[in-house]
C-alpha positions as MATLAB code, in Angstrom:
seq = 'MQRLIDAFFNSVRAFRKLAVSEKAFQQELMLLALALPLGWFVSISWRGYALLIGAVLLLIMVEVLNTGIEAACDAFSREFNVDIQLAKDCGSLAVLISVIIVAGVWGIAIIERIAGLPI';
ca = [
      23.582   10.009  -60.634;
      27.187   11.131  -60.987;
      26.333   12.992  -64.204;
      23.723   15.042  -62.346;
      26.193   15.861  -59.595;
      28.849   16.868  -62.133;
      26.322   18.995  -64.042;
      25.337   20.719  -60.806;
      28.959   21.613  -59.996;
      29.527   22.820  -63.574;
      26.477   25.066  -63.211;
      27.696   26.440  -59.890;
      31.088   27.185  -61.464;
      29.424   29.067  -64.337;
      27.177   30.970  -61.912;
      30.166   32.089  -59.843;
      32.134   33.123  -62.927;
      29.245   35.162  -64.330;
      28.369   36.697  -60.963;
      31.944   37.945  -60.583;
      32.770   39.035  -64.126;
      29.615   39.807  -66.138;
      28.019   43.183  -65.444;
      24.735   42.370  -67.210;
      24.373   39.146  -65.206;
      25.065   41.042  -61.982;
      22.397   43.614  -62.868;
      19.872   40.896  -63.644;
      20.607   39.166  -60.332;
      19.902   42.485  -58.609;
      16.664   42.732  -60.594;
      15.725   39.240  -59.373;
      16.552   40.203  -55.790;
      14.207   43.195  -56.122;
      11.540   41.235  -57.983;
      11.226   38.473  -55.371;
       9.745   40.690  -52.641;
       8.175   43.267  -54.983;
       6.290   40.532  -56.812;
       4.369   39.803  -53.596;
       2.973   43.322  -53.614;
       2.257   43.458  -57.325;
       0.663   40.035  -57.695;
      -2.589   38.934  -56.105;
      -2.152   35.203  -56.791;
       0.515   32.527  -56.715;
       0.114   32.110  -60.454;
       0.728   35.810  -61.041;
       3.743   35.770  -58.734;
       5.178   32.774  -60.582;
       4.689   34.586  -63.891;
       6.444   37.734  -62.647;
       9.430   35.833  -61.250;
       9.480   33.442  -64.209;
       9.801   36.365  -66.614;
      12.873   37.633  -64.749;
      14.357   34.116  -64.646;
      13.759   33.839  -68.394;
      15.764   37.037  -68.878;
      18.603   35.651  -66.768;
      18.547   32.373  -68.701;
      18.756   34.163  -72.051;
      21.615   36.327  -70.722;
      23.501   33.180  -69.693;
      23.037   31.679  -73.161;
      24.091   34.955  -74.788;
      27.246   35.017  -72.679;
      27.963   31.424  -73.701;
      27.579   32.325  -77.378;
      29.924   35.282  -76.957;
      32.501   33.151  -75.123;
      32.390   30.464  -77.808;
      32.755   33.057  -80.568;
      35.679   34.727  -78.785;
      37.366   31.357  -78.256;
      37.084   30.683  -81.985;
      38.460   34.034  -83.139;
      38.831   37.562  -81.819;
      39.261   38.961  -85.313;
      36.275   40.518  -87.040;
      34.137   37.981  -88.824;
      30.694   38.753  -90.243;
      29.280   35.385  -89.113;
      30.589   35.835  -85.570;
      29.134   39.339  -85.518;
      25.750   37.922  -86.554;
      25.888   35.252  -83.824;
      26.689   37.875  -81.191;
      24.040   40.263  -82.508;
      21.425   37.490  -82.438;
      22.315   36.741  -78.823;
      21.959   40.414  -78.016;
      18.586   40.506  -79.778;
      17.415   37.534  -77.707;
      18.298   39.444  -74.535;
      16.421   42.506  -75.805;
      13.329   40.413  -76.549;
      13.550   38.978  -73.025;
      13.744   42.482  -71.564;
      10.619   43.428  -73.514;
       8.836   40.334  -72.170;
       9.807   41.234  -68.589;
       8.682   44.835  -69.051;
       5.393   43.715  -70.598;
       4.586   41.115  -67.949;
       5.453   43.446  -65.077;
       3.734   46.412  -66.738;
       0.496   44.485  -67.232;
       0.653   43.135  -63.672;
       1.157   46.619  -62.230;
      -1.691   48.060  -64.314;
      -3.975   45.203  -63.274;
      -3.003   45.698  -59.633;
      -3.696   49.439  -59.781;
      -6.975   48.895  -61.601;
      -7.944   46.080  -59.216;
      -8.162   43.412  -61.916;
      -7.054   39.818  -61.257;
      -3.791   38.607  -62.762;
];
């Protein structure tokens, strides 16, 4: 049980650090804050709402992992290294793919809502 408690406090520490210092994380938290109420109006089912919010949470999760990759790379070396550049670029690509997923899920949900189709 102590491991779970320690993991929880480690997660809270990371959340606070990212919420204070990482602009992308702050923007995605704002997106989540907007998505929580907006999802009620866009979705017509609990399942659809869960999908809309889950897509935004996926984006936040990928951003957290990307930030971790960048921090690990920077801790290893701040000098240019082609392998470190690739690791950082791959993390950035993962975030971009997540943004595309969020845009697609929300776009389809909005179109279905306007057209009166079920989600």
